XYZ file of C-alpha atoms in Angstrom:
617
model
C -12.771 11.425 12.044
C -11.223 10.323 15.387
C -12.338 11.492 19.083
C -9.874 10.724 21.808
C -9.536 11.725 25.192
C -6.106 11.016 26.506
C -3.464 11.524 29.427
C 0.042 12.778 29.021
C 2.660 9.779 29.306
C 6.028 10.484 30.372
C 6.978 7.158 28.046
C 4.549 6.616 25.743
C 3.663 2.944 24.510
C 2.259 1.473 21.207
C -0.820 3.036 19.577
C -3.321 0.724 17.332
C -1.884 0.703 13.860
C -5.181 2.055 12.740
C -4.890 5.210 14.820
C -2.746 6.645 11.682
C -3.273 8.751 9.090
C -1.256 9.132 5.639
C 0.192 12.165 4.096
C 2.725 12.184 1.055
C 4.312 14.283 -1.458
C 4.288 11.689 -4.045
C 7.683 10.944 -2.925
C 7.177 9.658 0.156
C 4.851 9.352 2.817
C 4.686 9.380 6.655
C 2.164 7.786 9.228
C 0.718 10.907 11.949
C -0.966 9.285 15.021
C -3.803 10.368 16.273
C -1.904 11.904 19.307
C 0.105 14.146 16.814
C 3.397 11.992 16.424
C 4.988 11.741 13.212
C 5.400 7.762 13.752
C 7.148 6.764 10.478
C 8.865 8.758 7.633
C 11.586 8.156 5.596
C 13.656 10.629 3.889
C 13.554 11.584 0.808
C 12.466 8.534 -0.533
C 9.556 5.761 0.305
C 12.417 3.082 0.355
C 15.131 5.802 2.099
C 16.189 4.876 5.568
C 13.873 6.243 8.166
C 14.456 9.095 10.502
C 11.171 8.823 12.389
C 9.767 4.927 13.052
C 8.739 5.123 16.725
C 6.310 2.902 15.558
C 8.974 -0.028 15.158
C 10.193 1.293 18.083
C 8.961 3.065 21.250
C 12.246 4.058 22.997
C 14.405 4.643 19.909
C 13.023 4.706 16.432
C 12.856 8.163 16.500
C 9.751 10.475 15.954
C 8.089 14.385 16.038
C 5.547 14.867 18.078
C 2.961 17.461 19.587
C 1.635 16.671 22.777
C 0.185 18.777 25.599
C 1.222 18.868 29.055
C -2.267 17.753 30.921
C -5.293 15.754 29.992
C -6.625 16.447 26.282
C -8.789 15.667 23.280
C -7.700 15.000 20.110
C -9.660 15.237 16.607
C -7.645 14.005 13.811
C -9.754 14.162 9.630
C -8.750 14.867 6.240
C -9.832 17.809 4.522
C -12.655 16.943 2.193
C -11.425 15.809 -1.002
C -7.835 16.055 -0.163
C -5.009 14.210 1.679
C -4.196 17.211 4.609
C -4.860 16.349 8.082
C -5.749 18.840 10.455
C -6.047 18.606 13.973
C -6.776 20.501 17.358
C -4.283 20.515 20.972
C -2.223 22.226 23.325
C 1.203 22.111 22.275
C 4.189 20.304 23.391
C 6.668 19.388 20.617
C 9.545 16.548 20.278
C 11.593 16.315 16.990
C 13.851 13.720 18.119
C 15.365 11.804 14.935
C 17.027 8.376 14.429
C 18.575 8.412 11.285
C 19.251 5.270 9.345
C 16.652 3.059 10.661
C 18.549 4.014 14.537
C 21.405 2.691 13.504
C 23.489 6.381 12.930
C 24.725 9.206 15.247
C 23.797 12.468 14.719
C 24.836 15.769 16.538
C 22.452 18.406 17.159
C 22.624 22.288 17.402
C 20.454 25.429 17.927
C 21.518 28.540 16.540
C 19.938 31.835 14.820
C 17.949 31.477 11.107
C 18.818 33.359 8.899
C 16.194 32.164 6.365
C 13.516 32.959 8.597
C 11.716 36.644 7.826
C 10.732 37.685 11.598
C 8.340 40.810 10.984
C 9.270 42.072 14.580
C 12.814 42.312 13.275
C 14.110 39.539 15.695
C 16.213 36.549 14.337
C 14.266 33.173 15.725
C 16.666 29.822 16.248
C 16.515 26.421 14.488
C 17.765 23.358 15.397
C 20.555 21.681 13.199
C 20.117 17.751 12.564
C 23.915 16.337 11.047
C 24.514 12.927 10.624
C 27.648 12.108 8.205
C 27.487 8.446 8.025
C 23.561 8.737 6.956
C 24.540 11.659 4.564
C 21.809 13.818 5.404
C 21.298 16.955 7.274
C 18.038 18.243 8.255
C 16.577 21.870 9.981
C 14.000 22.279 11.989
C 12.846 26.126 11.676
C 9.742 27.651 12.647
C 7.309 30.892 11.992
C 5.303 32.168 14.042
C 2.047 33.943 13.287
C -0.884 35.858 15.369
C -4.375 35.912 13.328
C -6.028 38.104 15.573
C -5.483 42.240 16.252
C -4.187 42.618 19.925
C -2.730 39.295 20.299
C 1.243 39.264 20.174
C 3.110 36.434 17.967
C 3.749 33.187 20.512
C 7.550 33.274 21.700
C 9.157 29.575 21.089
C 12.602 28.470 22.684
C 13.978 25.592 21.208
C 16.065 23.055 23.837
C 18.156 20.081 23.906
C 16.783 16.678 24.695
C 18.698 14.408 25.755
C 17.051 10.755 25.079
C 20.061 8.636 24.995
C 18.766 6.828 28.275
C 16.382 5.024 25.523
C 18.956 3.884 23.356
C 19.072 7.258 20.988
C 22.545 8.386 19.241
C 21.769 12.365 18.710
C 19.995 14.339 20.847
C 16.674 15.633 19.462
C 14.959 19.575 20.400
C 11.397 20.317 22.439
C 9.650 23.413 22.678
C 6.571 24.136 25.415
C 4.065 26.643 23.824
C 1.093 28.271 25.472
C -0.921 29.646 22.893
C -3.616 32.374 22.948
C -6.567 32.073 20.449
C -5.383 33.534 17.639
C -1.855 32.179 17.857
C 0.110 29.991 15.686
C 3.067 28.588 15.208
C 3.933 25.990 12.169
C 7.330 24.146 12.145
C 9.260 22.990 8.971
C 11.715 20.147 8.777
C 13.650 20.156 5.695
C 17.104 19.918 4.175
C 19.634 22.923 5.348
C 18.000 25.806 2.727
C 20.143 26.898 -0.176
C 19.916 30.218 -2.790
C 17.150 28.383 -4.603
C 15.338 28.554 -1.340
C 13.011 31.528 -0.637
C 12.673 32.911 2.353
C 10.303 31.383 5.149
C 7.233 33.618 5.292
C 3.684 33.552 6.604
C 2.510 33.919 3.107
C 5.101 31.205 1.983
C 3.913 28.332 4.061
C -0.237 29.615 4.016
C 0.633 29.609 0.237
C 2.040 25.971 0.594
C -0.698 24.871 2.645
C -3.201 26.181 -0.146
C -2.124 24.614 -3.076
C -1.538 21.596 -1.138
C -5.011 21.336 -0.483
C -5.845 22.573 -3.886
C -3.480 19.920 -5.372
C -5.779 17.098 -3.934
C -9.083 18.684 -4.651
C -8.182 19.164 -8.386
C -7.157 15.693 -8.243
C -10.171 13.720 -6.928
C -12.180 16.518 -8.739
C -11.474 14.338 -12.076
C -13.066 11.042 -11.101
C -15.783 9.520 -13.116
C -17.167 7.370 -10.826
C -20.699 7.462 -10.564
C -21.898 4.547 -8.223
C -22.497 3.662 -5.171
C -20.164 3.944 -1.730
C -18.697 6.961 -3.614
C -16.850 8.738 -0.339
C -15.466 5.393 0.333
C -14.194 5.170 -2.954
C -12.987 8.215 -3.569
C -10.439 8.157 -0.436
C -9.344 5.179 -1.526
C -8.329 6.262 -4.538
C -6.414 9.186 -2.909
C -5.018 6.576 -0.694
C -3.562 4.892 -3.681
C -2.303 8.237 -5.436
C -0.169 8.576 -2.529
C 1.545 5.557 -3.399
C 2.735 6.580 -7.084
C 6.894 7.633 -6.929
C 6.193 10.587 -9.368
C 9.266 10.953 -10.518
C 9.565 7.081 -12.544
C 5.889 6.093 -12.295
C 6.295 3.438 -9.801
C 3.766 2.397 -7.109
C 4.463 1.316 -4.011
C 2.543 -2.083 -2.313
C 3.219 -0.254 0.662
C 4.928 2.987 2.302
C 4.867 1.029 5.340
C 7.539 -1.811 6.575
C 7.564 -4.368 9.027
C 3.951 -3.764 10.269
C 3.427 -7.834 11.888
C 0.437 -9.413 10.469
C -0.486 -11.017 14.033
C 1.026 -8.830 17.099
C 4.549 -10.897 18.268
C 4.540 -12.887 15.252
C 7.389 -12.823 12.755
C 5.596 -12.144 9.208
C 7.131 -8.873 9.264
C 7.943 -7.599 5.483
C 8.855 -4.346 4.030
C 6.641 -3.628 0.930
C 8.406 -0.193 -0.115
C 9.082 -1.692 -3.478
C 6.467 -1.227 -6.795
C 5.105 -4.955 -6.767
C 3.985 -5.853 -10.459
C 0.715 -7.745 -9.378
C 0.233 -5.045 -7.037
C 0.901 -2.055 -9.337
C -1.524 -4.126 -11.696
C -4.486 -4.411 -9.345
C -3.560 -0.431 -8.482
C -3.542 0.717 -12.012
C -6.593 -1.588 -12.363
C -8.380 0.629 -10.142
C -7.335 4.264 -10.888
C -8.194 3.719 -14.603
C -11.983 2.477 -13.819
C -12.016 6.005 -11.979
C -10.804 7.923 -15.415
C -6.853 8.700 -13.809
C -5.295 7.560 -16.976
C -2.274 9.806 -16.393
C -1.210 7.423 -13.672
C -1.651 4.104 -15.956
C 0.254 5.688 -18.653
C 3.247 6.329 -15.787
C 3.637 2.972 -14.088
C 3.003 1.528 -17.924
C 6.306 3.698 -19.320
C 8.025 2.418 -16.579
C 7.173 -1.289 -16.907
C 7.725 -0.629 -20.492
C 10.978 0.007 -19.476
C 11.762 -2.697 -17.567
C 10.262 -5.366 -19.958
C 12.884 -3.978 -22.782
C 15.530 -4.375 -20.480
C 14.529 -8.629 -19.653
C 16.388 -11.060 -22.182
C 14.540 -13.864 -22.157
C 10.912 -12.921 -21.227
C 11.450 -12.925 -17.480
C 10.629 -10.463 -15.434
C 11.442 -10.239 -11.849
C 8.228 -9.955 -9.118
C 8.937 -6.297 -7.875
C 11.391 -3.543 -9.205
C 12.776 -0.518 -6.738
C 10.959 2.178 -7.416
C 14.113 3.510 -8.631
C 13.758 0.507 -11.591
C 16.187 -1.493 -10.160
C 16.900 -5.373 -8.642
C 18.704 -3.985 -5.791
C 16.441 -4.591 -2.370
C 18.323 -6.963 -0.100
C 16.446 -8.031 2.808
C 18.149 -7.370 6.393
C 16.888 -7.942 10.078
C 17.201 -4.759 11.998
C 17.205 -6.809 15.384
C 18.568 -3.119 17.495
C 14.834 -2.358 17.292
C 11.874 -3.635 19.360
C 9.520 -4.331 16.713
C 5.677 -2.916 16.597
C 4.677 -4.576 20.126
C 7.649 -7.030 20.224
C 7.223 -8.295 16.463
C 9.954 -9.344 15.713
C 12.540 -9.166 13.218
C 12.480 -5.854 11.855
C 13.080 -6.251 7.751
C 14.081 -3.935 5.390
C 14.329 -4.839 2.157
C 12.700 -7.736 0.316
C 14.015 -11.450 -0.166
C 10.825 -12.526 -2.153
C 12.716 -10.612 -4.728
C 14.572 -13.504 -6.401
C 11.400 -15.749 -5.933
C 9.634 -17.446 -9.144
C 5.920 -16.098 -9.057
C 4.495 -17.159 -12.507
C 1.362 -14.914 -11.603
C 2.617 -11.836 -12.095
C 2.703 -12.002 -15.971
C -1.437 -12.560 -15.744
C -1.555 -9.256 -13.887
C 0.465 -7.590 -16.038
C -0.705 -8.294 -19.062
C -4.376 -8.195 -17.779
C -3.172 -4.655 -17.013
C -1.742 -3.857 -20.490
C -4.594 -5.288 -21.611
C -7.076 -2.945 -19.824
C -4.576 0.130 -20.450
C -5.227 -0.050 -24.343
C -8.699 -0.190 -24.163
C -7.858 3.226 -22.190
C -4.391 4.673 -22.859
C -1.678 4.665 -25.753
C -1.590 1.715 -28.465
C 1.770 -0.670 -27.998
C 4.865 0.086 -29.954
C 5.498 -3.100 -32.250
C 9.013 -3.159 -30.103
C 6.994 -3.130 -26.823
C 4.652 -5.444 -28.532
C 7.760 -7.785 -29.582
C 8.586 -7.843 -25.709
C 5.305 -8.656 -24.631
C 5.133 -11.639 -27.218
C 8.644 -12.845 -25.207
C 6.956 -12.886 -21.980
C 3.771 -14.884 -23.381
C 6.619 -17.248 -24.906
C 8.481 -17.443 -21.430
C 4.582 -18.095 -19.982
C 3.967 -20.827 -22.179
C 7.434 -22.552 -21.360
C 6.712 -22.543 -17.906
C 2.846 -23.705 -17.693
C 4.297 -27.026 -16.058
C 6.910 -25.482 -13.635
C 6.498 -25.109 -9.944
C 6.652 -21.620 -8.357
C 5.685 -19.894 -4.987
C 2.735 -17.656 -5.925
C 1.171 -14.386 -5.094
C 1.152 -15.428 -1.493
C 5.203 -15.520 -0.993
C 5.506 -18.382 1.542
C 8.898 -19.821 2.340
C 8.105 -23.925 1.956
C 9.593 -24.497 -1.497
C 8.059 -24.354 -5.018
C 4.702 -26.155 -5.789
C 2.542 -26.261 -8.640
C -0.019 -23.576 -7.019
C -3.373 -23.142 -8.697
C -3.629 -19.524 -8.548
C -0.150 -18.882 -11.169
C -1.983 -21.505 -13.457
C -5.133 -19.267 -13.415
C -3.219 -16.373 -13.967
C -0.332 -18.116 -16.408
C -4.172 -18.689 -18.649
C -4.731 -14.852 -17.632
C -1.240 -13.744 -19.594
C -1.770 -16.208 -22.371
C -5.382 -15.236 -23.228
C -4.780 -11.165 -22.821
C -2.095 -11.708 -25.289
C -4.334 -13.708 -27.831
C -6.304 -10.879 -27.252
C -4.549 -8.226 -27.349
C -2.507 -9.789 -31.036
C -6.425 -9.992 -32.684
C -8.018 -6.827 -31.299
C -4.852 -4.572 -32.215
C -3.832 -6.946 -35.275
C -0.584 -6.834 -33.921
C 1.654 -9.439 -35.434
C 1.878 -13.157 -34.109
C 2.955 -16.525 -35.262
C 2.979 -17.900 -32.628
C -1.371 -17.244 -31.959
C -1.948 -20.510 -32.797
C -0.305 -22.261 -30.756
C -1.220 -19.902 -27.894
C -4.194 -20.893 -28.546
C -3.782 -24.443 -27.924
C -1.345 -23.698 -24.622
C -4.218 -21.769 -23.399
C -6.920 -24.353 -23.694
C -4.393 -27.441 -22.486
C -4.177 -25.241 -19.657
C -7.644 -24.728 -18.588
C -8.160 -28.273 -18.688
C -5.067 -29.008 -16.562
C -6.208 -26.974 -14.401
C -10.014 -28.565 -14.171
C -8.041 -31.965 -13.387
C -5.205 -31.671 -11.340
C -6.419 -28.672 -8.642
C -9.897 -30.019 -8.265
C -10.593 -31.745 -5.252
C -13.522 -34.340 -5.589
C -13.597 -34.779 -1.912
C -13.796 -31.820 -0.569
C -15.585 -29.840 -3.378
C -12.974 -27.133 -4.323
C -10.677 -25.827 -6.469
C -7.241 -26.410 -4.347
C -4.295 -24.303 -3.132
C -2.027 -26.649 -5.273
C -1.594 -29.606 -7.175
C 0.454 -31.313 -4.423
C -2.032 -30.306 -1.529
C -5.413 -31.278 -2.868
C -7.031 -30.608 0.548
C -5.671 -27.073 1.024
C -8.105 -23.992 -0.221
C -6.784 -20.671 -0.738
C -8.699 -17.727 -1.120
C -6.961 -16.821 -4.379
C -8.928 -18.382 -5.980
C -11.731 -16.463 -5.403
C -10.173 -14.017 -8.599
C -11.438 -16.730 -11.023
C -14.636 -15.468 -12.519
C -13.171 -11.757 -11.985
C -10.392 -12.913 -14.734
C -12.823 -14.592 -16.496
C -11.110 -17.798 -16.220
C -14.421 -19.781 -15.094
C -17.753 -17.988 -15.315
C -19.297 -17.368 -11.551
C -22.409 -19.429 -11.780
C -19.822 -22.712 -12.647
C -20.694 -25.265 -10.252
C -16.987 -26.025 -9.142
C -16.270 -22.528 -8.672
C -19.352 -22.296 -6.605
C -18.679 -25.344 -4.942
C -15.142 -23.698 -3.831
C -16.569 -20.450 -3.440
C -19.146 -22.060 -0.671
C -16.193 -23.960 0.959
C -14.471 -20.545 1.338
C -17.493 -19.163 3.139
C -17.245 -21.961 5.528
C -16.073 -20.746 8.915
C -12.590 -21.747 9.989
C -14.245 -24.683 12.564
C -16.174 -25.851 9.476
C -12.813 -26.063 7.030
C -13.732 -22.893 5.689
C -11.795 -19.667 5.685
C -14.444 -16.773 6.505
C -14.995 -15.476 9.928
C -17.093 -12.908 10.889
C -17.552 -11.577 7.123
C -13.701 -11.680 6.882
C -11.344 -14.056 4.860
C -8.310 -15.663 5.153
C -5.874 -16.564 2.442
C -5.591 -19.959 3.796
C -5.050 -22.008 6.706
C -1.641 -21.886 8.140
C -2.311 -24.511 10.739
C -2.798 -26.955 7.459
C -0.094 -25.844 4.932
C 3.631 -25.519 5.113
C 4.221 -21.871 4.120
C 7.480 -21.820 5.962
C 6.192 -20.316 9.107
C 5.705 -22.852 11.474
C 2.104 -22.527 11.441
C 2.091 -19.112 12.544
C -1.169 -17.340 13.050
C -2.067 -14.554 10.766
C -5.018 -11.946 10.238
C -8.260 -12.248 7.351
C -6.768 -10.537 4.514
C -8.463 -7.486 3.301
C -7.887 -8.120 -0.479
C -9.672 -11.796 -0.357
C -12.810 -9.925 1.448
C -12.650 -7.873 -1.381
C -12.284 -11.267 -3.613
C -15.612 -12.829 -2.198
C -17.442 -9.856 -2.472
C -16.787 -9.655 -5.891
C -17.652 -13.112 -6.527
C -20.509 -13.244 -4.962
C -21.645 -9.650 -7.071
C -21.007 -11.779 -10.135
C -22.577 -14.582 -8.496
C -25.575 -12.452 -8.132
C -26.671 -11.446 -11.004
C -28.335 -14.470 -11.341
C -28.904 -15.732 -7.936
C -30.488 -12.562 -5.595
C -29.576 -14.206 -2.626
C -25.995 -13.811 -3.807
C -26.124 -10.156 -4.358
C -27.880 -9.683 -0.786
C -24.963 -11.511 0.538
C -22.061 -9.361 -1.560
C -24.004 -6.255 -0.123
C -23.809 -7.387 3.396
C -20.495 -8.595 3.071
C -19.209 -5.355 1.271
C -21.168 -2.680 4.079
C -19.750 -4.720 7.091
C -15.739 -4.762 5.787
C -16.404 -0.408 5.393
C -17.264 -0.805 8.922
C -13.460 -1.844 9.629
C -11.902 1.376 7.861
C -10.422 3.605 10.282
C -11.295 6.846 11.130
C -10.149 8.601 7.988
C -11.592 5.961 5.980
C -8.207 3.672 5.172
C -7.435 0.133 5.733
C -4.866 -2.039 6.997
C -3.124 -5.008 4.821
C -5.189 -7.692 7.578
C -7.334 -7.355 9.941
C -7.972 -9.726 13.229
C -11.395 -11.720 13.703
C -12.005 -9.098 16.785
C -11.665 -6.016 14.150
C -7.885 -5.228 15.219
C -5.640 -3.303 12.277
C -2.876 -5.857 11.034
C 0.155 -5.547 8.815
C 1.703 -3.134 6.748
C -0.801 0.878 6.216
C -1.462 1.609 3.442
C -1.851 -0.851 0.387
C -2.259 -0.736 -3.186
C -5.120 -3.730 -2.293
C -8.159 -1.344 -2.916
C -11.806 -1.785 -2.566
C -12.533 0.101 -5.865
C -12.965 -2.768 -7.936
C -15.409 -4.406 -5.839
C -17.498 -1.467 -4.773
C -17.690 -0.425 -9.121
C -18.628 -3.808 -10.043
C -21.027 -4.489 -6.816
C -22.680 -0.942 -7.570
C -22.979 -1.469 -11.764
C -24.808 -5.132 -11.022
C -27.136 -3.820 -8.378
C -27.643 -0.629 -11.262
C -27.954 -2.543 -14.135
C -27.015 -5.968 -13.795
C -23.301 -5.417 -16.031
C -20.355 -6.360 -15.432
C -17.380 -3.991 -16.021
C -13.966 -5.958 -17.732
């Protein structure tokens, strides 16, 4: 829960990124400050253009606020066991829209609702949103309500603001409200209502509220995790629920875009697309909490896309939609979060060669048999194409899970995870005696492999496993995923030797400060970026801990120390318990809100050793 105290602004700046919370419909999802400002939304889709991202933008991006007219307090918490947020404040309200990421004109009207049921017998207004070149129309419509005998309904009066000074191409509505205890008023923005559409009622939108809530409760309600750190589990896993595109399967890395990962900088991405390592590590997750339904989604629609490749390939991220399409553009009419610019929409890492992804995936296939549905002998076919592809392409040069824009290099981390695909399938053709001639010599791919690997990333000077082949000096915190595949066992003295070096602080060649890792050091590797400064990355805190858990189980001082690590990085949650994509040394909220880069595994795993001293695959 969040406590602020703060003073009306006539032109209101930039709020921390973690002042946000999340709400969806499974569709999409929008950011709500803790001031009561809708801050990002995009309609009706997660990848849709946006028609609130003040965010992005102060002046213009758009956004609907509540805000009261003098000095005030704010509380801002999610119902327990659900994804509504409620809050508390005198009311001053600004729907001002900027459809198309800004870029589109809109006109605006106010005029009399019919759909509205008034029980006074008078016709309240709306105001009409049109904007033909972003095809879409939107009303915002009201009821009003009193809860209390004696107390009359609250009268609203919609008006026209005009905020074209700031760079705005419609004008948007506000409406100043005193309200009496007792009084109420909730406002709906939605498409212009049709037939299908009932009436809007009291009972209609208390009804909606309801089930909402319900929804979420009956949701959670069907975890089976028992361990430790359950409430910050739990809302983590609703986090990532409200990720899932319903209607295909798909899960979003992000409903977020262009979030910087150091303020000014330019690694600024949009990560509205269903990532396959990311889905992976998602579905990962949900199905060690028992929400199989999910797995067997996002699986039917990667099944779908892996009968659709040729040749075994598979591209790095599909629209949520299931397609290729997701060109990446610089929006330079907007400002940027705090002057971080460009502004991208869309993804070019699309069309880059990440040999990881197929060890995610089929580690996730993997997992979702031991859980879900048995493969089809056509899926099964398909999968045997991609191990194929993976064992053509053990020697070939690619740009990893960490997308940087320096070229191709043999990078350790696909060669861990190119062993990952290669031994889940070997696997998966002897546990399911599914058919393969090719096993053998799997087999022998897999083991040349691991060996390669031992030899050409290990750096005898410095004691690690390396970033690459080419770059022997260079550690990356990726690596940190080896004992959790299984690729090296966690009491191995190289990976211990790397894991130490990754513990290292930053002045000591290490990449850990304050309890919080980096993926590497851009001041010593050419990611394409100059040598840009970024933020610790939340996912490789979540790594180390997890390494050290396994670590642990034979070394206490290595459990103490995944403990400690694990209870401080909760600390950095914010105040409805979600995380950021990075976060600074000093504790600041970085990059893109929410991710599919979830503490469940580490928390399980952490909790079953300290229980019982097992280790859950």
């Amino acid at each position: 829960m969040s406590v602020n105290v703060t003073l009306p602004q006539k032109d209101r700046g930039y709020i921390p990124i973690s002042d946000h919370g999340l709400i969806g419909n499974l569709r999409t999802a929008a950011l709500i400050s803790v001031d009561g400002s809708v801050e990002s939304y995009c309609v009706p889709d997660f990848d849709s253009p946006s028609i609130f991202v003040r965010i992005l933008d102060k002046d213009k991006g758009g956004h609907f606020s509540i805000n009261p007219t003098k000095p005030f307090t704010t509380k801002q918490n999610y119902l327990p066991e659900s994804n509504v947020i409620r809050g508390s404040m005198d009311l001053r309200l600004e729907c001002a829209p900027a459809f198309n990421y800004a870029r589109s004109a809109h006109t605006t009207s106010i005029v009399f609702d019919d759909g509205v049921v008034d029980e006074n017998g008078e016709t309240p207004k709306k105001a009409q949103f049109r904007s033909s070149e972003a095809k879409l129309d939107l009303d915002l419509r009201y009821v009003t309500e009193s809860t209390l005998k004696g107390i009359p309904e609250p009268e609203v009066q919609l008006n026209r603001l005009d905020l074209s000074s700031k760079g705005h191409k419609g004008p948007g509505v506000w409406s100043k409200l005193s309200l009496l205890e007792g009084q109420a008023v909730t406002f709906v923005l939605m498409p212009p209502s049709g037939p299908s559409y009932p009436a809007l009622t009291k009972e209609v939108l208390r009804n909606l509220f309801n089930s909402t809530n319900n929804h979420w409760k009956s949701w959670i309600r069907r975890s089976t995790y028992k361990g430790s750190w359950k409430e910050a589990v739990l809302r983590s896993a609703l986090a990532l629920k409200l990720l899932i595109y319903e209607p295909t399967g798909a899960v979003v890395a992000s409903p977020t875009f262009s979030l910087p990962e150091t303020i000014g900088g330019t690694r600024n991405w949009d990560y509205r697309a269903s990532w396959i390592r990311d889905s992976s590590f998602t579905l990962h997750a949900l199905i060690r909490l028992g929400f199989t339904e999910e797995a067997h989604a996002y699986m039917e629609f990667i099944f779908d896309r892996i009968m659709e490749c040729s040749d075994g390939s598979l591209k790095i991220m599909y629209t949520i939609h299931g397609t290729t399409d997701f060109p990446e553009e610089e929006l330079n009419h907007l400002d940027g979060y705090k002057s971080s610019r460009p502004v991208r929409i869309g993804n070019g890492a699309i069309d880059q060669l990440q040999l990881d992804i197929y060890g995610e995936l089929l580690d996730c296939i993997y997992l979702s048999q031991k859980y879900g549905r048995p493969l089809s002998l056509a899926v099964w076919n398909k999968v045997r194409e991609i191990i194929n592809y993976v064992v053509q392409n053990t020697d070939t040069p690619d740009v990893s899970i960490w997308e940087p824009r320096g070229g191709n290099k043999n990078f350790t981390y696909s060669k861990v995870m190119m062993w990952v695909a290669i031994d889940r399938g070997i696997r998966l053709s002897e546990q399911r005696s599914l058919p393969c001639q090719e096993r053998a010599f799997w087999y022998q791919t897999r083991d040349d492999l691991r060996e390669k690997i031992a030899y050409n990333a290990w750096d005898e000077a410095g004691g690690f496993f390396a970033e690459t082949y080419e770059q022997p000096h260079v550690l990356d915190a990726a690596l940190l995923i080896m004992p959790i595949v299984f690729f090296a066992s966690p009491t191995d003295p190289q990976f211990l030797s790397t894991l130490n070096a990754i513990l290292r602080t930053p002045e000591n060649g290490g990449l850990t400060v304050n309890g919080l890792v980096y993926r590497y050091d851009t001041s010593n590797t050419d990611d394409g970026f100059e040598q840009e400064p970024e933020g610790t990355f939340s996912l490789c805190t979540l790594w180390c801990v997890e390494a050290l858990a396994r670590a642990g189980r034979f070394d206490e001082a290595r459990l103490d120390e995944a403990v400690t690590m694990f209870e401080d990085f909760l600390q950095y949650s914010n105040h409805v318990g979600l995380y950021t994509e990075e976060i600074s040394p000093a504790g600041v909220a970085l990059g893109n809100a929410v991710q599919g880069l979830t503490l469940i595994s580490a928390a399980s795993n952490l909790s079953r050793i300290l229980s019982k001293g097992s280790i859950h695959l």
